[in-house]
PDB file of C-alpha atoms in Angstrom:
ATOM      1  CA  UNK A   1       1.904 -39.016  42.980  1.00 59.00           C
ATOM      2  CA  UNK A   2       1.807 -35.373  41.908  1.00 65.00           C
ATOM      3  CA  UNK A   3       0.249 -34.419  45.244  1.00 66.00           C
ATOM      4  CA  UNK A   4       3.092 -36.181  47.061  1.00 62.00           C
ATOM      5  CA  UNK A   5       5.634 -34.229  45.032  1.00 66.00           C
ATOM      6  CA  UNK A   6       3.933 -30.913  45.765  1.00 66.00           C
ATOM      7  CA  UNK A   7       3.684 -31.739  49.480  1.00 66.00           C
ATOM      8  CA  UNK A   8       7.356 -32.696  49.595  1.00 66.00           C
ATOM      9  CA  UNK A   9       8.356 -29.483  47.836  1.00 67.00           C
ATOM     10  CA  UNK A  10       6.348 -27.461  50.358  1.00 65.00           C
ATOM     11  CA  UNK A  11       7.655 -29.321  53.407  1.00 67.00           C
ATOM     12  CA  UNK A  12      11.370 -29.143  52.648  1.00 67.00           C
ATOM     13  CA  UNK A  13      11.707 -25.355  53.050  1.00 67.00           C
ATOM     14  CA  UNK A  14       9.470 -25.568  56.117  1.00 70.00           C
ATOM     15  CA  UNK A  15      12.005 -27.755  57.896  1.00 73.00           C
ATOM     16  CA  UNK A  16      14.697 -25.119  57.398  1.00 73.00           C
ATOM     17  CA  UNK A  17      12.367 -22.538  58.897  1.00 73.00           C
ATOM     18  CA  UNK A  18      11.699 -24.807  61.852  1.00 74.00           C
ATOM     19  CA  UNK A  19      15.432 -25.253  62.363  1.00 77.00           C
ATOM     20  CA  UNK A  20      16.016 -21.504  62.380  1.00 75.00           C
ATOM     21  CA  UNK A  21      13.071 -21.023  64.740  1.00 74.00           C
ATOM     22  CA  UNK A  22      13.887 -23.737  67.282  1.00 75.00           C
ATOM     23  CA  UNK A  23      17.684 -23.890  67.295  1.00 79.00           C
ATOM     24  CA  UNK A  24      20.169 -21.221  68.313  1.00 80.00           C
ATOM     25  CA  UNK A  25      22.622 -20.135  65.587  1.00 80.00           C
ATOM     26  CA  UNK A  26      25.416 -22.344  66.975  1.00 83.00           C
ATOM     27  CA  UNK A  27      23.265 -25.501  66.736  1.00 81.00           C
ATOM     28  CA  UNK A  28      21.650 -24.859  63.353  1.00 79.00           C
ATOM     29  CA  UNK A  29      24.473 -26.407  61.354  1.00 81.00           C
ATOM     30  CA  UNK A  30      24.311 -29.608  63.379  1.00 83.00           C
ATOM     31  CA  UNK A  31      20.506 -29.776  63.123  1.00 81.00           C
ATOM     32  CA  UNK A  32      20.656 -29.170  59.364  1.00 80.00           C
ATOM     33  CA  UNK A  33      23.346 -31.829  59.055  1.00 82.00           C
ATOM     34  CA  UNK A  34      21.235 -34.398  60.895  1.00 83.00           C
ATOM     35  CA  UNK A  35      18.219 -33.685  58.700  1.00 78.00           C
ATOM     36  CA  UNK A  36      20.258 -33.757  55.485  1.00 79.00           C
ATOM     37  CA  UNK A  37      22.026 -36.971  56.552  1.00 85.00           C
ATOM     38  CA  UNK A  38      18.722 -38.633  57.386  1.00 81.00           C
ATOM     39  CA  UNK A  39      17.223 -37.530  54.078  1.00 77.00           C
ATOM     40  CA  UNK A  40      20.271 -38.733  52.170  1.00 82.00           C
ATOM     41  CA  UNK A  41      20.139 -42.099  53.940  1.00 86.00           C
ATOM     42  CA  UNK A  42      16.530 -42.619  52.924  1.00 81.00           C
ATOM     43  CA  UNK A  43      17.259 -41.479  49.363  1.00 81.00           C
ATOM     44  CA  UNK A  44      19.596 -44.457  49.204  1.00 86.00           C
ATOM     45  CA  UNK A  45      17.441 -46.922  51.162  1.00 86.00           C
ATOM     46  CA  UNK A  46      14.066 -45.787  49.762  1.00 82.00           C
ATOM     47  CA  UNK A  47      14.366 -47.424  46.328  1.00 84.00           C
ATOM     48  CA  UNK A  48      15.372 -50.698  47.970  1.00 87.00           C
ATOM     49  CA  UNK A  49      12.371 -50.581  50.315  1.00 83.00           C
ATOM     50  CA  UNK A  50      10.125 -49.607  47.391  1.00 83.00           C
ATOM     51  CA  UNK A  51      11.428 -52.554  45.387  1.00 86.00           C
ATOM     52  CA  UNK A  52      10.800 -54.930  48.269  1.00 87.00           C
ATOM     53  CA  UNK A  53       7.256 -53.589  48.738  1.00 83.00           C
ATOM     54  CA  UNK A  54       6.410 -53.947  45.047  1.00 85.00           C
ATOM     55  CA  UNK A  55       7.967 -57.406  44.842  1.00 86.00           C
ATOM     56  CA  UNK A  56       6.432 -58.873  48.010  1.00 88.00           C
ATOM     57  CA  UNK A  57       3.117 -57.000  48.344  1.00 87.00           C
ATOM     58  CA  UNK A  58       1.970 -54.790  45.454  1.00 82.00           C
ATOM     59  CA  UNK A  59       3.069 -51.624  43.660  1.00 80.00           C
ATOM     60  CA  UNK A  60       0.243 -49.791  45.453  1.00 79.00           C
ATOM     61  CA  UNK A  61       2.056 -50.221  48.768  1.00 80.00           C
ATOM     62  CA  UNK A  62       4.758 -47.720  47.766  1.00 76.00           C
ATOM     63  CA  UNK A  63       2.005 -45.109  48.131  1.00 75.00           C
ATOM     64  CA  UNK A  64       0.054 -46.596  51.070  1.00 80.00           C
ATOM     65  CA  UNK A  65       3.180 -46.924  53.210  1.00 80.00           C
ATOM     66  CA  UNK A  66       3.235 -43.129  53.522  1.00 76.00           C
ATOM     67  CA  UNK A  67       0.029 -43.077  55.610  1.00 83.00           C
ATOM     68  CA  UNK A  68       1.394 -44.850  58.712  1.00 85.00           C
ATOM     69  CA  UNK A  69       4.733 -43.056  58.360  1.00 82.00           C
ATOM     70  CA  UNK A  70       2.916 -39.700  58.243  1.00 83.00           C
ATOM     71  CA  UNK A  71       0.736 -40.555  61.233  1.00 88.00           C
ATOM     72  CA  UNK A  72       3.785 -41.583  63.261  1.00 89.00           C
ATOM     73  CA  UNK A  73       5.561 -38.367  62.203  1.00 82.00           C
ATOM     74  CA  UNK A  74       2.623 -36.176  63.250  1.00 84.00           C
ATOM     75  CA  UNK A  75       2.425 -37.909  66.633  1.00 89.00           C
ATOM     76  CA  UNK A  76       6.185 -37.538  67.212  1.00 84.00           C
ATOM     77  CA  UNK A  77       6.112 -33.868  66.192  1.00 78.00           C
ATOM     78  CA  UNK A  78       3.227 -33.107  68.528  1.00 81.00           C
ATOM     79  CA  UNK A  79       5.115 -34.607  71.482  1.00 81.00           C
ATOM     80  CA  UNK A  80       8.748 -33.768  70.738  1.00 78.00           C
ATOM     81  CA  UNK A  81       8.788 -30.411  68.951  1.00 69.00           C
ATOM     82  CA  UNK A  82       8.879 -27.523  71.419  1.00 67.00           C
ATOM     83  CA  UNK A  83       6.211 -24.901  70.989  1.00 70.00           C
ATOM     84  CA  UNK A  84       7.632 -21.789  69.344  1.00 63.00           C
ATOM     85  CA  UNK A  85       6.517 -18.234  69.887  1.00 67.00           C
ATOM     86  CA  UNK A  86       3.356 -17.220  68.086  1.00 68.00           C
ATOM     87  CA  UNK A  87       4.185 -14.894  65.247  1.00 66.00           C
ATOM     88  CA  UNK A  88       1.829 -12.909  63.166  1.00 66.00           C
ATOM     89  CA  UNK A  89       2.698 -11.319  59.893  1.00 66.00           C
ATOM     90  CA  UNK A  90       2.020 -11.133  56.224  1.00 73.00           C
ATOM     91  CA  UNK A  91       3.394 -13.379  53.539  1.00 73.00           C
ATOM     92  CA  UNK A  92       5.697 -11.675  51.068  1.00 76.00           C
ATOM     93  CA  UNK A  93       4.065 -12.978  47.894  1.00 79.00           C
ATOM     94  CA  UNK A  94       6.440 -11.072  45.618  1.00 82.00           C
ATOM     95  CA  UNK A  95       9.467 -12.603  47.371  1.00 80.00           C
ATOM     96  CA  UNK A  96       7.781 -15.994  47.238  1.00 81.00           C
ATOM     97  CA  UNK A  97       7.243 -15.537  43.493  1.00 85.00           C
ATOM     98  CA  UNK A  98      10.898 -14.642  42.869  1.00 86.00           C
ATOM     99  CA  UNK A  99      11.999 -17.623  44.963  1.00 85.00           C
ATOM    100  CA  UNK A 100       9.611 -19.961  43.111  1.00 85.00           C
ATOM    101  CA  UNK A 101      10.739 -18.727  39.699  1.00 88.00           C
ATOM    102  CA  UNK A 102      14.376 -19.151  40.721  1.00 88.00           C
ATOM    103  CA  UNK A 103      13.786 -22.684  42.078  1.00 86.00           C
ATOM    104  CA  UNK A 104      11.718 -23.800  39.099  1.00 86.00           C
ATOM    105  CA  UNK A 105      14.055 -22.566  36.367  1.00 87.00           C
ATOM    106  CA  UNK A 106      17.188 -23.714  38.208  1.00 86.00           C
ATOM    107  CA  UNK A 107      15.692 -27.185  38.564  1.00 85.00           C
ATOM    108  CA  UNK A 108      14.689 -27.323  34.883  1.00 86.00           C
ATOM    109  CA  UNK A 109      18.141 -26.053  33.883  1.00 87.00           C
ATOM    110  CA  UNK A 110      20.035 -28.701  35.847  1.00 84.00           C
ATOM    111  CA  UNK A 111      17.681 -31.510  34.884  1.00 84.00           C
ATOM    112  CA  UNK A 112      17.725 -30.732  31.143  1.00 86.00           C
ATOM    113  CA  UNK A 113      21.324 -29.601  30.759  1.00 83.00           C
ATOM    114  CA  UNK A 114      22.593 -33.025  29.682  1.00 86.00           C
ATOM    115  CA  UNK A 115      20.012 -33.336  26.907  1.00 88.00           C
ATOM    116  CA  UNK A 116      19.907 -29.669  25.846  1.00 87.00           C
ATOM    117  CA  UNK A 117      23.603 -28.884  26.155  1.00 84.00           C
ATOM    118  CA  UNK A 118      25.348 -25.686  27.252  1.00 82.00           C
ATOM    119  CA  UNK A 119      24.847 -23.766  24.036  1.00 85.00           C
ATOM    120  CA  UNK A 120      21.115 -24.415  23.584  1.00 87.00           C
ATOM    121  CA  UNK A 121      18.985 -21.255  23.857  1.00 89.00           C
ATOM    122  CA  UNK A 122      16.637 -23.063  26.273  1.00 89.00           C
ATOM    123  CA  UNK A 123      19.543 -23.691  28.660  1.00 88.00           C
ATOM    124  CA  UNK A 124      20.588 -20.063  28.449  1.00 90.00           C
ATOM    125  CA  UNK A 125      17.002 -18.895  28.996  1.00 91.00           C
ATOM    126  CA  UNK A 126      16.496 -21.101  32.071  1.00 89.00           C
ATOM    127  CA  UNK A 127      19.837 -20.096  33.597  1.00 90.00           C
ATOM    128  CA  UNK A 128      19.177 -16.411  32.886  1.00 91.00           C
ATOM    129  CA  UNK A 129      15.653 -16.399  34.287  1.00 92.00           C
ATOM    130  CA  UNK A 130      16.807 -18.325  37.337  1.00 90.00           C
ATOM    131  CA  UNK A 131      19.706 -15.939  37.975  1.00 89.00           C
ATOM    132  CA  UNK A 132      17.598 -12.811  37.444  1.00 92.00           C
ATOM    133  CA  UNK A 133      14.874 -14.118  39.773  1.00 90.00           C
ATOM    134  CA  UNK A 134      17.481 -14.944  42.425  1.00 87.00           C
ATOM    135  CA  UNK A 135      19.085 -11.487  42.221  1.00 87.00           C
ATOM    136  CA  UNK A 136      15.725  -9.696  42.292  1.00 88.00           C
ATOM    137  CA  UNK A 137      14.591 -11.899  45.173  1.00 85.00           C
ATOM    138  CA  UNK A 138      17.728 -11.207  47.212  1.00 81.00           C
ATOM    139  CA  UNK A 139      17.402  -7.490  46.512  1.00 83.00           C
ATOM    140  CA  UNK A 140      13.799  -7.591  47.701  1.00 81.00           C
ATOM    141  CA  UNK A 141      14.718  -9.574  50.816  1.00 78.00           C
ATOM    142  CA  UNK A 142      16.894  -6.695  52.005  1.00 76.00           C
ATOM    143  CA  UNK A 143      14.092  -4.142  51.647  1.00 76.00           C
ATOM    144  CA  UNK A 144      10.934  -5.712  53.085  1.00 75.00           C
ATOM    145  CA  UNK A 145      10.101  -6.226  56.759  1.00 70.00           C
ATOM    146  CA  UNK A 146       8.343  -9.548  56.224  1.00 68.00           C
ATOM    147  CA  UNK A 147      10.870 -11.133  53.883  1.00 67.00           C
ATOM    148  CA  UNK A 148      10.012 -14.547  52.460  1.00 63.00           C
ATOM    149  CA  UNK A 149      13.408 -16.064  53.227  1.00 64.00           C
ATOM    150  CA  UNK A 150      14.214 -13.823  56.181  1.00 59.00           C
ATOM    151  CA  UNK A 151      16.640 -11.000  56.737  1.00 55.00           C
ATOM    152  CA  UNK A 152      20.121 -11.600  55.356  1.00 54.00           C
ATOM    153  CA  UNK A 153      22.341  -9.705  57.756  1.00 53.00           C
ATOM    154  CA  UNK A 154      25.218 -12.068  58.447  1.00 51.00           C
ATOM    155  CA  UNK A 155      26.860 -15.291  57.288  1.00 48.00           C
ATOM    156  CA  UNK A 156      24.600 -17.563  59.389  1.00 55.00           C
ATOM    157  CA  UNK A 157      21.487 -16.136  57.782  1.00 55.00           C
ATOM    158  CA  UNK A 158      23.023 -16.506  54.307  1.00 53.00           C
ATOM    159  CA  UNK A 159      23.805 -20.132  55.202  1.00 56.00           C
ATOM    160  CA  UNK A 160      20.145 -20.679  56.116  1.00 57.00           C
ATOM    161  CA  UNK A 161      19.147 -19.219  52.740  1.00 57.00           C
ATOM    162  CA  UNK A 162      21.524 -21.627  50.987  1.00 57.00           C
ATOM    163  CA  UNK A 163      20.053 -24.617  52.866  1.00 57.00           C
ATOM    164  CA  UNK A 164      16.507 -23.528  51.957  1.00 56.00           C
ATOM    165  CA  UNK A 165      17.434 -23.091  48.303  1.00 55.00           C
ATOM    166  CA  UNK A 166      19.170 -26.466  48.275  1.00 54.00           C
ATOM    167  CA  UNK A 167      16.159 -28.211  49.770  1.00 51.00           C
ATOM    168  CA  UNK A 168      13.743 -26.654  47.281  1.00 51.00           C
ATOM    169  CA  UNK A 169      15.890 -27.428  44.266  1.00 46.00           C
ATOM    170  CA  UNK A 170      16.367 -31.040  45.279  1.00 46.00           C
ATOM    171  CA  UNK A 171      12.688 -31.639  45.875  1.00 44.00           C
ATOM    172  CA  UNK A 172      10.754 -29.934  43.110  1.00 40.00           C
TER     173      UNK A 172
END
């Protein structure tokens, strides 16, 4: 189960990158909307399907069902996704670290806020570390050539950043 969570957390930002790679700026909002709508639909339907699988077959099927779905997804991607340009470059590990720290502490903050409360030092610490990591990460993104999130030059690129942050925070 932990491996599934890690894989999901890794794949969600990747889909935003694929959208920005394969869709022109005018179509990115629509593509993001379709992906978010589909994900939201299955967030609602998934527990019902999981309940049916555990009731009619076995609880193990909620894990095994992912194998055929993944195989079908890989086949569809290989046929339907257009080949993008080959890019070479380095990974900005410092930017990745800032982004990971931001995502992790923001997720902990929002998940624990109801039990910790606003005035708890742990809430303040998580919010502060998350905010500092976000600010340092955005500052770094403007300076490096191989930015982790990508260059933030106009509103469309800031929108892509927001979608990537949203996907990571919802899936960690």
